[in-house]
PDB file of C-alpha atoms in Angstrom:
ATOM      1  CA  UNK A 769      58.661  22.592 -27.654  1.00 89.00           C
ATOM      2  CA  UNK A 770      58.109  20.332 -24.685  1.00 89.00           C
ATOM      3  CA  UNK A 771      59.446  17.426 -26.808  1.00 91.00           C
ATOM      4  CA  UNK A 772      62.191  19.411 -28.542  1.00 92.00           C
ATOM      5  CA  UNK A 773      65.681  18.941 -27.087  1.00 94.00           C
ATOM      6  CA  UNK A 774      66.824  22.400 -28.236  1.00 95.00           C
ATOM      7  CA  UNK A 775      63.868  24.156 -26.575  1.00 92.00           C
ATOM      8  CA  UNK A 776      64.178  22.126 -23.382  1.00 92.00           C
ATOM      9  CA  UNK A 777      67.932  22.821 -23.388  1.00 93.00           C
ATOM     10  CA  UNK A 778      67.405  26.556 -23.672  1.00 92.00           C
ATOM     11  CA  UNK A 779      64.819  26.555 -20.880  1.00 92.00           C
ATOM     12  CA  UNK A 780      67.185  24.419 -18.791  1.00 90.00           C
ATOM     13  CA  UNK A 781      69.899  27.065 -19.077  1.00 89.00           C
ATOM     14  CA  UNK A 782      67.815  28.886 -16.497  1.00 82.00           C
ATOM     15  CA  UNK A 783      68.129  32.468 -15.390  1.00 86.00           C
ATOM     16  CA  UNK A 784      65.137  33.515 -17.512  1.00 92.00           C
ATOM     17  CA  UNK A 785      62.999  36.355 -16.212  1.00 94.00           C
ATOM     18  CA  UNK A 786      60.176  35.518 -18.635  1.00 95.00           C
ATOM     19  CA  UNK A 787      59.334  32.681 -20.968  1.00 95.00           C
ATOM     20  CA  UNK A 788      56.633  33.536 -23.480  1.00 96.00           C
ATOM     21  CA  UNK A 789      54.697  30.574 -24.845  1.00 95.00           C
ATOM     22  CA  UNK A 790      52.782  30.860 -28.110  1.00 94.00           C
ATOM     23  CA  UNK A 791      50.847  27.919 -29.514  1.00 94.00           C
ATOM     24  CA  UNK A 792      50.369  27.322 -33.232  1.00 91.00           C
ATOM     25  CA  UNK A 793      47.227  29.281 -34.094  1.00 86.00           C
ATOM     26  CA  UNK A 794      44.932  26.375 -35.027  1.00 92.00           C
ATOM     27  CA  UNK A 795      45.631  24.129 -32.009  1.00 95.00           C
ATOM     28  CA  UNK A 796      43.616  26.129 -29.427  1.00 97.00           C
ATOM     29  CA  UNK A 797      40.574  26.118 -31.731  1.00 97.00           C
ATOM     30  CA  UNK A 798      40.397  22.314 -32.034  1.00 97.00           C
ATOM     31  CA  UNK A 799      39.154  20.816 -28.763  1.00 97.00           C
ATOM     32  CA  UNK A 800      41.090  17.538 -29.119  1.00 97.00           C
ATOM     33  CA  UNK A 801      44.429  19.301 -29.515  1.00 97.00           C
ATOM     34  CA  UNK A 802      43.692  22.057 -27.010  1.00 97.00           C
ATOM     35  CA  UNK A 803      43.016  19.604 -24.191  1.00 97.00           C
ATOM     36  CA  UNK A 804      45.411  16.792 -25.179  1.00 97.00           C
ATOM     37  CA  UNK A 805      48.396  18.763 -26.479  1.00 96.00           C
ATOM     38  CA  UNK A 806      48.358  22.489 -25.748  1.00 97.00           C
ATOM     39  CA  UNK A 807      47.249  22.496 -22.117  1.00 98.00           C
ATOM     40  CA  UNK A 808      49.482  19.603 -20.954  1.00 97.00           C
ATOM     41  CA  UNK A 809      52.485  21.013 -22.841  1.00 96.00           C
ATOM     42  CA  UNK A 810      52.142  24.474 -21.302  1.00 96.00           C
ATOM     43  CA  UNK A 811      51.871  22.862 -17.872  1.00 96.00           C
ATOM     44  CA  UNK A 812      54.997  20.778 -18.529  1.00 96.00           C
ATOM     45  CA  UNK A 813      56.955  23.797 -19.802  1.00 95.00           C
ATOM     46  CA  UNK A 814      55.904  25.814 -16.770  1.00 94.00           C
ATOM     47  CA  UNK A 815      56.977  23.016 -14.425  1.00 94.00           C
ATOM     48  CA  UNK A 816      60.339  22.641 -16.199  1.00 94.00           C
ATOM     49  CA  UNK A 817      61.015  26.384 -16.123  1.00 93.00           C
ATOM     50  CA  UNK A 818      60.110  26.662 -12.433  1.00 92.00           C
ATOM     51  CA  UNK A 819      62.272  23.655 -11.500  1.00 93.00           C
ATOM     52  CA  UNK A 820      65.271  25.382 -13.064  1.00 91.00           C
ATOM     53  CA  UNK A 821      64.425  28.868 -11.804  1.00 90.00           C
ATOM     54  CA  UNK A 822      61.413  29.338  -9.485  1.00 91.00           C
ATOM     55  CA  UNK A 823      61.385  33.073 -10.262  1.00 92.00           C
ATOM     56  CA  UNK A 824      60.789  32.606 -13.993  1.00 93.00           C
ATOM     57  CA  UNK A 825      57.436  34.036 -15.063  1.00 94.00           C
ATOM     58  CA  UNK A 826      55.516  32.272 -17.810  1.00 95.00           C
ATOM     59  CA  UNK A 827      53.365  34.354 -20.149  1.00 97.00           C
ATOM     60  CA  UNK A 828      51.016  32.874 -22.719  1.00 97.00           C
ATOM     61  CA  UNK A 829      50.960  34.793 -25.992  1.00 98.00           C
ATOM     62  CA  UNK A 830      47.318  34.841 -27.068  1.00 97.00           C
ATOM     63  CA  UNK A 831      47.055  34.493 -30.822  1.00 97.00           C
ATOM     64  CA  UNK A 832      44.563  36.267 -33.087  1.00 98.00           C
ATOM     65  CA  UNK A 833      41.914  34.683 -35.275  1.00 97.00           C
ATOM     66  CA  UNK A 834      42.094  34.353 -39.006  1.00 97.00           C
ATOM     67  CA  UNK A 835      40.705  37.341 -40.845  1.00 98.00           C
ATOM     68  CA  UNK A 836      37.611  35.550 -42.114  1.00 97.00           C
ATOM     69  CA  UNK A 837      37.406  32.691 -39.599  1.00 97.00           C
ATOM     70  CA  UNK A 838      36.819  29.366 -41.339  1.00 97.00           C
ATOM     71  CA  UNK A 839      37.294  25.808 -40.142  1.00 97.00           C
ATOM     72  CA  UNK A 840      40.633  24.601 -38.807  1.00 95.00           C
ATOM     73  CA  UNK A 841      41.544  20.906 -39.194  1.00 96.00           C
ATOM     74  CA  UNK A 842      44.573  18.705 -38.662  1.00 94.00           C
ATOM     75  CA  UNK A 843      46.311  17.431 -41.828  1.00 93.00           C
ATOM     76  CA  UNK A 844      44.281  14.190 -41.814  1.00 95.00           C
ATOM     77  CA  UNK A 845      40.963  16.011 -41.234  1.00 95.00           C
ATOM     78  CA  UNK A 846      40.410  13.767 -38.218  1.00 97.00           C
ATOM     79  CA  UNK A 847      39.937  16.612 -35.742  1.00 97.00           C
ATOM     80  CA  UNK A 848      38.469  19.965 -36.700  1.00 97.00           C
ATOM     81  CA  UNK A 849      37.265  23.159 -35.105  1.00 97.00           C
ATOM     82  CA  UNK A 850      33.775  24.499 -35.609  1.00 97.00           C
ATOM     83  CA  UNK A 851      33.284  26.496 -38.788  1.00 98.00           C
ATOM     84  CA  UNK A 852      34.082  29.990 -37.556  1.00 98.00           C
ATOM     85  CA  UNK A 853      31.821  32.520 -39.223  1.00 98.00           C
ATOM     86  CA  UNK A 854      34.282  35.398 -38.953  1.00 98.00           C
ATOM     87  CA  UNK A 855      37.308  36.753 -37.093  1.00 98.00           C
ATOM     88  CA  UNK A 856      35.346  37.474 -33.896  1.00 98.00           C
ATOM     89  CA  UNK A 857      33.923  33.960 -33.699  1.00 98.00           C
ATOM     90  CA  UNK A 858      37.402  32.451 -33.979  1.00 98.00           C
ATOM     91  CA  UNK A 859      38.938  35.048 -31.657  1.00 98.00           C
ATOM     92  CA  UNK A 860      36.393  34.338 -28.944  1.00 97.00           C
ATOM     93  CA  UNK A 861      37.467  30.667 -28.986  1.00 97.00           C
ATOM     94  CA  UNK A 862      41.161  31.606 -28.857  1.00 98.00           C
ATOM     95  CA  UNK A 863      40.517  34.028 -26.002  1.00 97.00           C
ATOM     96  CA  UNK A 864      38.709  31.354 -24.001  1.00 97.00           C
ATOM     97  CA  UNK A 865      41.485  28.822 -24.623  1.00 97.00           C
ATOM     98  CA  UNK A 866      44.304  31.132 -23.528  1.00 97.00           C
ATOM     99  CA  UNK A 867      42.506  32.578 -20.519  1.00 96.00           C
ATOM    100  CA  UNK A 868      41.392  29.134 -19.404  1.00 97.00           C
ATOM    101  CA  UNK A 869      44.906  27.635 -19.330  1.00 97.00           C
ATOM    102  CA  UNK A 870      46.410  30.829 -17.919  1.00 97.00           C
ATOM    103  CA  UNK A 871      43.869  30.802 -15.094  1.00 96.00           C
ATOM    104  CA  UNK A 872      44.335  27.072 -14.433  1.00 97.00           C
ATOM    105  CA  UNK A 873      48.105  27.436 -14.142  1.00 97.00           C
ATOM    106  CA  UNK A 874      48.088  30.853 -12.459  1.00 96.00           C
ATOM    107  CA  UNK A 875      50.184  32.422 -15.209  1.00 96.00           C
ATOM    108  CA  UNK A 876      49.919  35.684 -17.061  1.00 96.00           C
ATOM    109  CA  UNK A 877      48.389  36.058 -20.515  1.00 97.00           C
ATOM    110  CA  UNK A 878      49.463  38.655 -23.082  1.00 97.00           C
ATOM    111  CA  UNK A 879      46.107  39.359 -24.797  1.00 97.00           C
ATOM    112  CA  UNK A 880      47.420  40.087 -28.284  1.00 98.00           C
ATOM    113  CA  UNK A 881      44.316  38.620 -29.934  1.00 98.00           C
ATOM    114  CA  UNK A 882      42.008  40.797 -27.837  1.00 97.00           C
ATOM    115  CA  UNK A 883      44.047  43.899 -28.731  1.00 98.00           C
ATOM    116  CA  UNK A 884      43.552  42.964 -32.380  1.00 98.00           C
ATOM    117  CA  UNK A 885      39.841  42.369 -31.800  1.00 98.00           C
ATOM    118  CA  UNK A 886      39.364  45.768 -30.161  1.00 97.00           C
ATOM    119  CA  UNK A 887      41.069  47.482 -33.095  1.00 98.00           C
ATOM    120  CA  UNK A 888      39.332  45.488 -35.817  1.00 98.00           C
ATOM    121  CA  UNK A 889      35.915  46.082 -34.248  1.00 98.00           C
ATOM    122  CA  UNK A 890      36.625  49.821 -34.034  1.00 97.00           C
ATOM    123  CA  UNK A 891      38.076  50.507 -37.492  1.00 97.00           C
ATOM    124  CA  UNK A 892      38.475  49.284 -41.059  1.00 97.00           C
ATOM    125  CA  UNK A 893      42.224  48.877 -40.570  1.00 98.00           C
ATOM    126  CA  UNK A 894      43.748  45.563 -41.598  1.00 98.00           C
ATOM    127  CA  UNK A 895      46.156  43.776 -39.268  1.00 98.00           C
ATOM    128  CA  UNK A 896      46.478  40.542 -41.289  1.00 98.00           C
ATOM    129  CA  UNK A 897      48.922  39.896 -44.113  1.00 98.00           C
ATOM    130  CA  UNK A 898      47.572  38.889 -47.521  1.00 98.00           C
ATOM    131  CA  UNK A 899      47.303  35.235 -46.394  1.00 98.00           C
ATOM    132  CA  UNK A 900      44.602  36.399 -43.896  1.00 97.00           C
ATOM    133  CA  UNK A 901      46.387  34.507 -41.113  1.00 97.00           C
ATOM    134  CA  UNK A 902      49.753  36.069 -40.304  1.00 97.00           C
ATOM    135  CA  UNK A 903      50.268  39.703 -39.260  1.00 98.00           C
ATOM    136  CA  UNK A 904      51.193  42.585 -41.516  1.00 98.00           C
ATOM    137  CA  UNK A 905      53.417  45.351 -40.076  1.00 98.00           C
ATOM    138  CA  UNK A 906      50.424  46.908 -38.290  1.00 98.00           C
ATOM    139  CA  UNK A 907      49.488  43.583 -36.698  1.00 98.00           C
ATOM    140  CA  UNK A 908      53.095  42.933 -35.686  1.00 98.00           C
ATOM    141  CA  UNK A 909      53.292  46.385 -34.113  1.00 98.00           C
ATOM    142  CA  UNK A 910      50.108  45.792 -32.086  1.00 98.00           C
ATOM    143  CA  UNK A 911      51.443  42.404 -30.951  1.00 98.00           C
ATOM    144  CA  UNK A 912      54.747  43.971 -29.881  1.00 98.00           C
ATOM    145  CA  UNK A 913      52.974  46.731 -27.942  1.00 98.00           C
ATOM    146  CA  UNK A 914      50.788  44.238 -26.084  1.00 97.00           C
ATOM    147  CA  UNK A 915      53.733  42.007 -25.256  1.00 97.00           C
ATOM    148  CA  UNK A 916      55.840  45.000 -24.138  1.00 97.00           C
ATOM    149  CA  UNK A 917      53.156  46.171 -21.704  1.00 96.00           C
ATOM    150  CA  UNK A 918      52.512  42.633 -20.488  1.00 96.00           C
ATOM    151  CA  UNK A 919      56.147  42.210 -19.524  1.00 96.00           C
ATOM    152  CA  UNK A 920      56.995  45.691 -18.260  1.00 94.00           C
ATOM    153  CA  UNK A 921      53.577  46.454 -16.686  1.00 94.00           C
ATOM    154  CA  UNK A 922      53.594  49.928 -18.131  1.00 94.00           C
ATOM    155  CA  UNK A 923      51.613  51.594 -20.912  1.00 96.00           C
ATOM    156  CA  UNK A 924      53.074  51.593 -24.391  1.00 96.00           C
ATOM    157  CA  UNK A 925      51.857  55.151 -24.997  1.00 93.00           C
ATOM    158  CA  UNK A 926      55.330  56.606 -24.356  1.00 87.00           C
ATOM    159  CA  UNK A 927      57.066  54.391 -26.938  1.00 94.00           C
ATOM    160  CA  UNK A 928      58.528  56.544 -29.675  1.00 95.00           C
ATOM    161  CA  UNK A 929      59.280  53.699 -32.097  1.00 96.00           C
ATOM    162  CA  UNK A 930      56.528  53.471 -34.712  1.00 96.00           C
ATOM    163  CA  UNK A 931      57.759  50.696 -37.075  1.00 97.00           C
ATOM    164  CA  UNK A 932      57.425  53.046 -40.039  1.00 97.00           C
ATOM    165  CA  UNK A 933      53.747  53.680 -39.340  1.00 98.00           C
ATOM    166  CA  UNK A 934      52.389  57.211 -39.169  1.00 97.00           C
ATOM    167  CA  UNK A 935      52.597  58.779 -35.719  1.00 96.00           C
ATOM    168  CA  UNK A 936      48.802  59.002 -35.603  1.00 97.00           C
ATOM    169  CA  UNK A 937      48.347  55.306 -36.405  1.00 97.00           C
ATOM    170  CA  UNK A 938      51.078  54.230 -33.967  1.00 98.00           C
ATOM    171  CA  UNK A 939      49.453  56.340 -31.236  1.00 97.00           C
ATOM    172  CA  UNK A 940      46.045  54.800 -31.978  1.00 98.00           C
ATOM    173  CA  UNK A 941      47.516  51.294 -31.692  1.00 98.00           C
ATOM    174  CA  UNK A 942      49.250  52.228 -28.444  1.00 98.00           C
ATOM    175  CA  UNK A 943      46.003  53.536 -26.984  1.00 97.00           C
ATOM    176  CA  UNK A 944      44.014  50.452 -28.014  1.00 97.00           C
ATOM    177  CA  UNK A 945      46.686  48.052 -26.753  1.00 97.00           C
ATOM    178  CA  UNK A 946      46.949  49.883 -23.439  1.00 97.00           C
ATOM    179  CA  UNK A 947      43.168  49.965 -23.070  1.00 96.00           C
ATOM    180  CA  UNK A 948      42.980  46.220 -23.693  1.00 96.00           C
ATOM    181  CA  UNK A 949      45.652  45.375 -21.188  1.00 94.00           C
ATOM    182  CA  UNK A 950      45.078  47.863 -18.401  1.00 94.00           C
ATOM    183  CA  UNK A 951      41.287  48.211 -18.497  1.00 91.00           C
ATOM    184  CA  UNK A 952      40.804  44.588 -17.444  1.00 81.00           C
ATOM    185  CA  UNK A 953      44.064  43.473 -15.853  1.00 68.00           C
ATOM    186  CA  UNK A 954      42.345  40.751 -13.829  1.00 76.00           C
ATOM    187  CA  UNK A 955      41.460  38.984 -17.075  1.00 83.00           C
ATOM    188  CA  UNK A 956      45.159  38.567 -17.879  1.00 87.00           C
ATOM    189  CA  UNK A 957      46.485  37.563 -14.400  1.00 82.00           C
TER     190      UNK A 957
END
């Protein structure tokens, strides 16, 4: 987005309360791209947003790992991640990448991936779509809850919208998302 005229134009319109930045899911797991592309781009986007409107708050949207981990490589197979043994192995790398850049830049992180991790380590529920990468409706709901609470600084437990999920499942996701975000707020700036 830092090199995209449309994205830069929208940021330049100013008057944004929040700008949420989400990197493509493989980039933070490959050291070369994390340090040479992701981190500098987030810094540039933050600087652009703050030049236009110093009150704009930047939030990084922490991605989740692939369901079964695996190795992530660029299209030419020049740069690759480690071979992740499972979801947790990949998620730990994503968590480090997002918290590291958020801490360096003094910006907030929406810990969507950690919310997923807390749920997946507690249950047999599936948050991934059939491609084992993207979210299903449950995963999308958890992501929305985490982002909601990150922006509004209030628990999602009172949200009545359940995205077609059972009330019990929606409540469970709300509780896990809230626990993730509010039990360790210092981790997310």
